[in-house]
Short mmCIF file of C-alpha atoms and ligand atoms in Angstrom, two decimals:
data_model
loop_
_atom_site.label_atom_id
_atom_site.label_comp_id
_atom_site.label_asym_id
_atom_site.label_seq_id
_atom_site.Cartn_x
_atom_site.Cartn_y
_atom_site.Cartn_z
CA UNK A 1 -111.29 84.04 22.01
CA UNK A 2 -115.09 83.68 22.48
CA UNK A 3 -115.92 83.01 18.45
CA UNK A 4 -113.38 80.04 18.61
CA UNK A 5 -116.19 77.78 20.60
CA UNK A 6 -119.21 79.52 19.90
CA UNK A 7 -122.08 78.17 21.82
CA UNK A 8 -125.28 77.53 19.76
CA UNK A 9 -128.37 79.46 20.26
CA UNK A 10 -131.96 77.37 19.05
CA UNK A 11 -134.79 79.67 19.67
CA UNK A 12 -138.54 78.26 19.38
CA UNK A 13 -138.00 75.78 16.40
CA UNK A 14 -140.54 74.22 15.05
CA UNK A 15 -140.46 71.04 11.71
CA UNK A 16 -143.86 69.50 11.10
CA UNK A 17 -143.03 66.74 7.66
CA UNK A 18 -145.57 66.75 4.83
CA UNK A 19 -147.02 63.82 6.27
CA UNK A 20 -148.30 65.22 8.76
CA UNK A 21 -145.70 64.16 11.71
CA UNK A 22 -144.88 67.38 14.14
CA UNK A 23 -140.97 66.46 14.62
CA UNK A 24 -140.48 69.19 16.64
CA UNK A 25 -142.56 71.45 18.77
CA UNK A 26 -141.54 74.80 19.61
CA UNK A 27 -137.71 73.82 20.38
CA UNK A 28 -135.45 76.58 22.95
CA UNK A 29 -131.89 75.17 24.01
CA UNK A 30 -128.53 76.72 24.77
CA UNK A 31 -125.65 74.51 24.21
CA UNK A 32 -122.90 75.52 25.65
CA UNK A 33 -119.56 74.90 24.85
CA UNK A 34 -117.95 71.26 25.67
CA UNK A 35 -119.60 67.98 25.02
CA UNK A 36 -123.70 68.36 25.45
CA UNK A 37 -125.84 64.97 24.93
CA UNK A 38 -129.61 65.13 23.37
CA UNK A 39 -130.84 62.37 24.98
CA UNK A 40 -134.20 60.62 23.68
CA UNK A 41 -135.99 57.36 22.37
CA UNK A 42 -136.41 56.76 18.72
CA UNK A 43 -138.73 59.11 17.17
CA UNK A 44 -138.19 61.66 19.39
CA UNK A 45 -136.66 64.21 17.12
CA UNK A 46 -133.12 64.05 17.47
CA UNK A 47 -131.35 63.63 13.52
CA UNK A 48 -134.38 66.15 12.63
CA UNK A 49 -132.87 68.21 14.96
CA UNK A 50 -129.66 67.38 14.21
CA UNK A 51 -130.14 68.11 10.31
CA UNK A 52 -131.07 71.53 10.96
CA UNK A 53 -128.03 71.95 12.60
CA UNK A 54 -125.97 70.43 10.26
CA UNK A 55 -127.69 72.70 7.52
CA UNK A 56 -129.28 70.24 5.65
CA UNK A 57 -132.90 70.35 6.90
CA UNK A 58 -134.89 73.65 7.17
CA UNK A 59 -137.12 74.43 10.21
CA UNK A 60 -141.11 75.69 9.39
CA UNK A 61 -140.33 78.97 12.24
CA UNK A 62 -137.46 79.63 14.34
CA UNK A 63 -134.22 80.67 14.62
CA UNK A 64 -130.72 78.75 15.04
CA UNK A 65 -127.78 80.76 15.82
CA UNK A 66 -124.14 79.43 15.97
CA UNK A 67 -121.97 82.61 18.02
CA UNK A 68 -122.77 85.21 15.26
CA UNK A 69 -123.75 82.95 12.41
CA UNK A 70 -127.34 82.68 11.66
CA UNK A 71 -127.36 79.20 10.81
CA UNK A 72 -130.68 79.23 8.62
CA UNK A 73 -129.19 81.29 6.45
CA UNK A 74 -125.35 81.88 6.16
CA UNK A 75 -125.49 78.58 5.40
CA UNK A 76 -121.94 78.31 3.96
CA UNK A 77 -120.41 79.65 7.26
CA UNK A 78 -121.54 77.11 9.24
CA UNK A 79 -120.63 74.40 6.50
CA UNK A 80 -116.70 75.65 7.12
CA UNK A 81 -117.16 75.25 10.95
CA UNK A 82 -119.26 72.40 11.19
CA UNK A 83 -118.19 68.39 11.24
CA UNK A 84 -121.29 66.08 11.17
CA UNK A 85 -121.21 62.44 11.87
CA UNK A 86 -124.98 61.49 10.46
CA UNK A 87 -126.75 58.31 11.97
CA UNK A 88 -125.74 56.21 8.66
CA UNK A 89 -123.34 56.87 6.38
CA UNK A 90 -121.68 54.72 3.32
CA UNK A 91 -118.15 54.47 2.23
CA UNK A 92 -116.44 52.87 -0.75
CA UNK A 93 -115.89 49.64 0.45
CA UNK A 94 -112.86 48.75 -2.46
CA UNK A 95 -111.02 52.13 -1.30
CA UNK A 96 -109.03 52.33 1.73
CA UNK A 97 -109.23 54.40 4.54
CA UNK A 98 -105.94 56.49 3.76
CA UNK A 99 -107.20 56.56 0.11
CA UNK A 100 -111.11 57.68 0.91
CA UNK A 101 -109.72 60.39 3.51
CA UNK A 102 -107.41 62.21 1.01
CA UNK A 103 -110.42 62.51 -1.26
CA UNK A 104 -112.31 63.75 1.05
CA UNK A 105 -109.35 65.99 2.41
CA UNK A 106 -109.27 67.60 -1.49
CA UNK A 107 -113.04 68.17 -1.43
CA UNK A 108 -112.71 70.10 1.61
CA UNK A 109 -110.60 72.33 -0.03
CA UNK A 110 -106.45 70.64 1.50
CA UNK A 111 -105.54 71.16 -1.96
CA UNK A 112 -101.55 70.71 -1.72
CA UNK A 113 -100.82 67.10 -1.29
CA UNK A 114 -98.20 67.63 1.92
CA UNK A 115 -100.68 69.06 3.79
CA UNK A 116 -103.39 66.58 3.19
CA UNK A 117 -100.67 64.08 3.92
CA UNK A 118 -99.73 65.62 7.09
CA UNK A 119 -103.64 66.12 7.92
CA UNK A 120 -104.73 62.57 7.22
CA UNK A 121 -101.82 61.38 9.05
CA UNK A 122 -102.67 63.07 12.60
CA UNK A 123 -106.44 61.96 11.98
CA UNK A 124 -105.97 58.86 11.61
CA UNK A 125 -103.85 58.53 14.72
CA UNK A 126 -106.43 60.45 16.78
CA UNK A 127 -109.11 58.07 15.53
CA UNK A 128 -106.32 54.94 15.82
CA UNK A 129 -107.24 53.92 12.83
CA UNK A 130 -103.64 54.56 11.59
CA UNK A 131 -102.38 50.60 11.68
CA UNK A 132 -105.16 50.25 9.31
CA UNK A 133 -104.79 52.92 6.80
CA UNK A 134 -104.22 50.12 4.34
CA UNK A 135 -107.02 48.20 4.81
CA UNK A 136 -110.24 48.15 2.22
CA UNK A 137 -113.65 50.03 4.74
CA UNK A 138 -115.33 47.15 3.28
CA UNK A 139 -113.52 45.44 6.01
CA UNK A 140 -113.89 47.48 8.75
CA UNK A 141 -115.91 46.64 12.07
CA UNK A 142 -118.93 48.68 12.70
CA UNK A 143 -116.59 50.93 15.27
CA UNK A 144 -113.95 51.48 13.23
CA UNK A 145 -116.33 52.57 10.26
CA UNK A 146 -117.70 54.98 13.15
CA UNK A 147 -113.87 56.23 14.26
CA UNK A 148 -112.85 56.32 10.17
CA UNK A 149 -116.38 58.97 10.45
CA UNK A 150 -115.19 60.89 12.76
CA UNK A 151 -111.92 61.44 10.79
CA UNK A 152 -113.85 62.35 7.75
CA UNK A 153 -116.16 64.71 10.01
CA UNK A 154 -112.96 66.56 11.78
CA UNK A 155 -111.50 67.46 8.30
CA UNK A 156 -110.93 71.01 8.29
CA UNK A 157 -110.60 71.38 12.33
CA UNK A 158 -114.25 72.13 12.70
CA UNK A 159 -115.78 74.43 15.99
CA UNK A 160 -118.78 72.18 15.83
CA UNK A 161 -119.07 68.84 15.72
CA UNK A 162 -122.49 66.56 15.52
CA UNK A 163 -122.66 63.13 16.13
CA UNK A 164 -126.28 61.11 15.49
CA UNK A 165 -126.68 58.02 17.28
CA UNK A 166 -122.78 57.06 17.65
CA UNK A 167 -122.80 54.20 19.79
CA UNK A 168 -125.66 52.65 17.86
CA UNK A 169 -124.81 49.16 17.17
CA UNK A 170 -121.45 49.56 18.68
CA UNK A 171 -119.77 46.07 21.01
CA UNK A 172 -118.84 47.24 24.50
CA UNK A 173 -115.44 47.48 23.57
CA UNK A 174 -115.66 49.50 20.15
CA UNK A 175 -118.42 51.51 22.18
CA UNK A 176 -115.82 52.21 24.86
CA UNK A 177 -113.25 53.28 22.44
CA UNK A 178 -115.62 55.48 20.83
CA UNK A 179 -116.24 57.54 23.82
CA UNK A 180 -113.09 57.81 24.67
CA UNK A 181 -112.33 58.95 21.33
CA UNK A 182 -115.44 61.61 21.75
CA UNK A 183 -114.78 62.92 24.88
CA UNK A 184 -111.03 63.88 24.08
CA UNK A 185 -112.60 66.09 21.00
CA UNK A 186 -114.67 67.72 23.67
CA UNK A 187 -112.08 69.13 25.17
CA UNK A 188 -111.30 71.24 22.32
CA UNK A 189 -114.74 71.43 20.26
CA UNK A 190 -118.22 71.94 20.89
CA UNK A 191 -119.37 68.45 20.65
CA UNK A 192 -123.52 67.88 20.19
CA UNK A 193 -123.85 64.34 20.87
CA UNK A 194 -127.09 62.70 20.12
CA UNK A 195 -128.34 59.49 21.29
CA UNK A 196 -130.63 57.21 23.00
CA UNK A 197 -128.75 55.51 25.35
CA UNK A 198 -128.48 57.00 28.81
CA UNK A 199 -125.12 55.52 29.51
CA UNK A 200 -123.58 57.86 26.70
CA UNK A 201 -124.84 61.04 28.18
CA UNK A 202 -123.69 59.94 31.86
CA UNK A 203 -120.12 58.87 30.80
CA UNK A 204 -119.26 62.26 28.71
CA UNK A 205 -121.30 65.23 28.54
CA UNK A 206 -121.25 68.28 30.89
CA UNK A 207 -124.82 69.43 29.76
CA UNK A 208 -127.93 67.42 28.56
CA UNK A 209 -131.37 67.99 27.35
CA UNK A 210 -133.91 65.28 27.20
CA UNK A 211 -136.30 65.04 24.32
CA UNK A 212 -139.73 63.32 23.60
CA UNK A 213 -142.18 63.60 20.96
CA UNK A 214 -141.02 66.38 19.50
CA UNK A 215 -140.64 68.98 22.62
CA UNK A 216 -137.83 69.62 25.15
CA UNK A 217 -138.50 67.83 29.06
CA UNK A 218 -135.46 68.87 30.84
CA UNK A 219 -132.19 71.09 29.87
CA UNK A 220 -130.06 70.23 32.90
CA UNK A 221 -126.12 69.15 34.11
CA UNK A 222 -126.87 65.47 34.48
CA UNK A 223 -124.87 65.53 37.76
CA UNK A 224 -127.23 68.51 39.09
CA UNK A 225 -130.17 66.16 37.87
CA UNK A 226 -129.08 63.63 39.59
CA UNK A 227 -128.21 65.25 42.56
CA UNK A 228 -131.89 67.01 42.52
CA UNK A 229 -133.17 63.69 42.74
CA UNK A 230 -131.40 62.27 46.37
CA UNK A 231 -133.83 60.94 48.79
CA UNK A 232 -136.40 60.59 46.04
CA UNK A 233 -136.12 57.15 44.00
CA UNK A 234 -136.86 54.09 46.17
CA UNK A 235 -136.69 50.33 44.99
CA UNK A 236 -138.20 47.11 45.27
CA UNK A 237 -137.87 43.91 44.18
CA UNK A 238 -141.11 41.79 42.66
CA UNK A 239 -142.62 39.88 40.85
CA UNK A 240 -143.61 41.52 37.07
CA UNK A 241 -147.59 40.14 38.25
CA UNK A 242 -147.55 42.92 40.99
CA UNK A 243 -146.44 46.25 38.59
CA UNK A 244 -150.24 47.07 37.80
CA UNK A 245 -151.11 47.40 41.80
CA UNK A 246 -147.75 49.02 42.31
CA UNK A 247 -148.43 51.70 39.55
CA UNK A 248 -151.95 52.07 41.24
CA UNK A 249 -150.18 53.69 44.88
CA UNK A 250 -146.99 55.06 43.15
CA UNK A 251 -145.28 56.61 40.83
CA UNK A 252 -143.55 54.17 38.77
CA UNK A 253 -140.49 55.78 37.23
CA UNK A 254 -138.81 52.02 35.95
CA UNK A 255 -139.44 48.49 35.73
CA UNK A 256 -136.49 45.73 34.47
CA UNK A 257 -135.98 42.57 34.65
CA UNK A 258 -133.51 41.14 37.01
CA UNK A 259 -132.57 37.94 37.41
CA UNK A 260 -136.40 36.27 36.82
CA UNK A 261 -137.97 39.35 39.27
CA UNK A 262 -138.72 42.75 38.42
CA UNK A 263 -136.84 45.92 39.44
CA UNK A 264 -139.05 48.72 40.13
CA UNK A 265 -137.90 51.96 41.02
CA UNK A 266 -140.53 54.55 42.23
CA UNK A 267 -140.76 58.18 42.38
CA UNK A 268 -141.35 59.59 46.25
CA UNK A 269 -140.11 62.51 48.06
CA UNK A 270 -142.01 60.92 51.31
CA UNK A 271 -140.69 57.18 52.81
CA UNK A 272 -143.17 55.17 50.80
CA UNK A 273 -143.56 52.20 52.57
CA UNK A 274 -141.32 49.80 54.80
CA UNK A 275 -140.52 47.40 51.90
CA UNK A 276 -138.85 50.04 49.62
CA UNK A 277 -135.14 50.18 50.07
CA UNK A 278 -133.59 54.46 49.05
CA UNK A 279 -131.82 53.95 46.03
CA UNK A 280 -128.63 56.37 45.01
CA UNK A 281 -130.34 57.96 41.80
CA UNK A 282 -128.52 57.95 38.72
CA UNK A 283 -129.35 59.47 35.23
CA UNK A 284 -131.14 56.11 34.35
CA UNK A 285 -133.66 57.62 37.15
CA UNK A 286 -133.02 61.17 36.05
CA UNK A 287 -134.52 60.28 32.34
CA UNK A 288 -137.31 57.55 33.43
CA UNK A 289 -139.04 59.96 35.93
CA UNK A 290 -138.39 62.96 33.25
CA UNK A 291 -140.14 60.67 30.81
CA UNK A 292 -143.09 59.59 33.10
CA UNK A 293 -143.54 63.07 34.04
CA UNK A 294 -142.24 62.51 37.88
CA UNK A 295 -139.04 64.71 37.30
CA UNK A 296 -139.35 68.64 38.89
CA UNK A 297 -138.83 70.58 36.10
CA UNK A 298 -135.93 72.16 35.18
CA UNK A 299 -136.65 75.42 36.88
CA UNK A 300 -137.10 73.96 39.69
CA UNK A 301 -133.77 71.69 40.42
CA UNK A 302 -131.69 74.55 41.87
CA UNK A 303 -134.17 75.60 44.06
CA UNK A 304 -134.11 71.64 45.49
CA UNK A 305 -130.50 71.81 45.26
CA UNK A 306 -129.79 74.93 47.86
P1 LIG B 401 -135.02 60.43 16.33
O1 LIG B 401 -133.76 60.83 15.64
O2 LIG B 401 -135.13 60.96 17.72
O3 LIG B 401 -135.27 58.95 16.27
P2 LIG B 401 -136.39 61.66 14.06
O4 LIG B 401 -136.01 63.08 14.00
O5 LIG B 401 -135.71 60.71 13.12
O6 LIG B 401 -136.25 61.14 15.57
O7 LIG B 401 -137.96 61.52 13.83
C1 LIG B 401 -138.93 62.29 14.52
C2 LIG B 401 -140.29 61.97 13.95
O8 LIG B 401 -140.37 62.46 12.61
C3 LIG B 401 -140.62 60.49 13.87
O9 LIG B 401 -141.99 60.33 14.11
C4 LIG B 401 -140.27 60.14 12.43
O10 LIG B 401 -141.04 59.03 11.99
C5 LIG B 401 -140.63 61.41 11.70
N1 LIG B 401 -139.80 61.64 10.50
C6 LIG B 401 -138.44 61.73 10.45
N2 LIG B 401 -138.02 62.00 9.21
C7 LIG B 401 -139.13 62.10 8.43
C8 LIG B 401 -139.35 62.36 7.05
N3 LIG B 401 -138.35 62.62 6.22
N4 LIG B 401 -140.64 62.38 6.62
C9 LIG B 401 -141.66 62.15 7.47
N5 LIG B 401 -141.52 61.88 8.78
C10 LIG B 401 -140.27 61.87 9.28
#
């Protein structure tokens, strides 16, 4: 049953805005099925990206294909398979949640009321948002607007499911619950999870690409990253005064504060010094040396690996 999780085919995409900006830049990537994160800082080109998958954005060259749909332009065929959760999205604040999904249950075409009922009733225990199916949105926390989203966005059982930015905003608990929410869709959806924080793509997805101005760094499995990094990161703790000199005789891959002193983490496949301590890489490292240009490419990490 290959065309029930189709994996999505984007072949040398390319968006440059009328003023001028160059979103994206000649974009390949296979996403497989399961949960896949699109991992980059702001600006980088994710909701364009996103858009265009979702249908409502049109690349300047390229193709996207979804199994056999050509998403560019059987347009309405991906709209029936597709649930998109967009980076910001309003609600009626005076209409409850049970209330707002059954409209949005009859738009999507659940025209006999039992059905919606029984529909909007397994939602909103998957998203546990069922306690407070009473309750006005205009009351909801910023992660249980994002869970009531997802409801909305799973309407219709979709084969494809986008979410922009999720976690955005999100405490650590509602941020927890969110995953946890996420990563039990993956199981049965493809699930293209965008987002800037690295944490995200470590906790859930099985495949990753990292993005950056517009162009593709690294398509890998974060755990095959990281592993293709062992023996490579070293650490040491200093002052933030001694970074320039540091960045001089290494490559820097990260710098944070920590408790007053700075954390740097360097880039070496040789011992670089006595006073660096090995550090057990993790995809923090993975996407700071991919962004300073320290990572091997992609090619290149299952040759390290055997
Ligand atoms: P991300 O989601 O990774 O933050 P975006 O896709 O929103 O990135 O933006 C990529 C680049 O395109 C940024 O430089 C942004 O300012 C620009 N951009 C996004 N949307 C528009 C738009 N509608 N018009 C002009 N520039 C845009």
């Amino acid at each position: 049953m290959e065309n029930l999780k189709p994996s999505l085919s984007i072949r040398n995409v390319s968006k440059t805005y009328a003023n001028g900006v160059q979103a994206l830049k000649n974009i390949t990537l296979t996403i497989p099925n399961g949960m896949y994160g699109l991992l980059g800082p702001n600006g980088a080109g994710k909701s364009t990206l996103m858009r265009m998958l979702a249908t409502l954005q049109e690349p300047d060259e390229g193709s996207i294909k979804l199994g056999a749909i050509d998403v560019l332009y059987q347009k309405e065929e991906v709209r029936q398979t597709l649930g998109y959760l967009p980076q910001e999205f309003g609600v009626y604040p005076k209409a409850t949640a049970e209330e707002l999904l059954d409209y949005f249950a009859v738009l999507k075409g659940i025209t006999t009321r039992a059905a919606r009922k029984e529909v909007i009733e397994s939602l909103l225990k998957q998203t546990n948002l069922w306690d407070k199916r009473k309750q006005k949105l205009g009351g909801f926390s910023g992660g249980m607007k994002q869970r009531f989203g997802v409801a909305v966005a799973l309407l219709g059982n979709p084969k494809l499911l986008i979410v922009d930015e999720p976690t955005a905003g999100l405490d650590p608990a509602e941020r927890v619950r969110f995953m946890n929410l996420l990563s039990e869709l993956g199981e049965n959806s493809v699930v293209i999870l965008s987002t800037h924080i690295v944490e995200d793509v470590s906790e859930l997805c099985t495949n990753m690409a990292i993005i950056n101005k517009g162009e593709i760094l690294l398509e890998a499995q974060p755990q095959q990253a990281v592993a293709a990094l062992k023996g490579r990161v070293w650490r040491k703790l200093t002052e933030k005064s001694a970074l320039p000199e540091l960045e001089q005789e290494h490559q820097v891959i990260s710098a944070k504060l920590l408790s007053g002193r700075t954390m740097v983490h360097i880039y070496s496949p040789e011992t670089p010094g006595s006073d660096f301590e090995l550090v057990e890489p993790d995809l923090e490292d993975v996407y700071f040396s991919t962004m300073t240009g320290n990572y091997v490419q992609p090619q290149r990490v299952e040759e390290v690996l055997v």
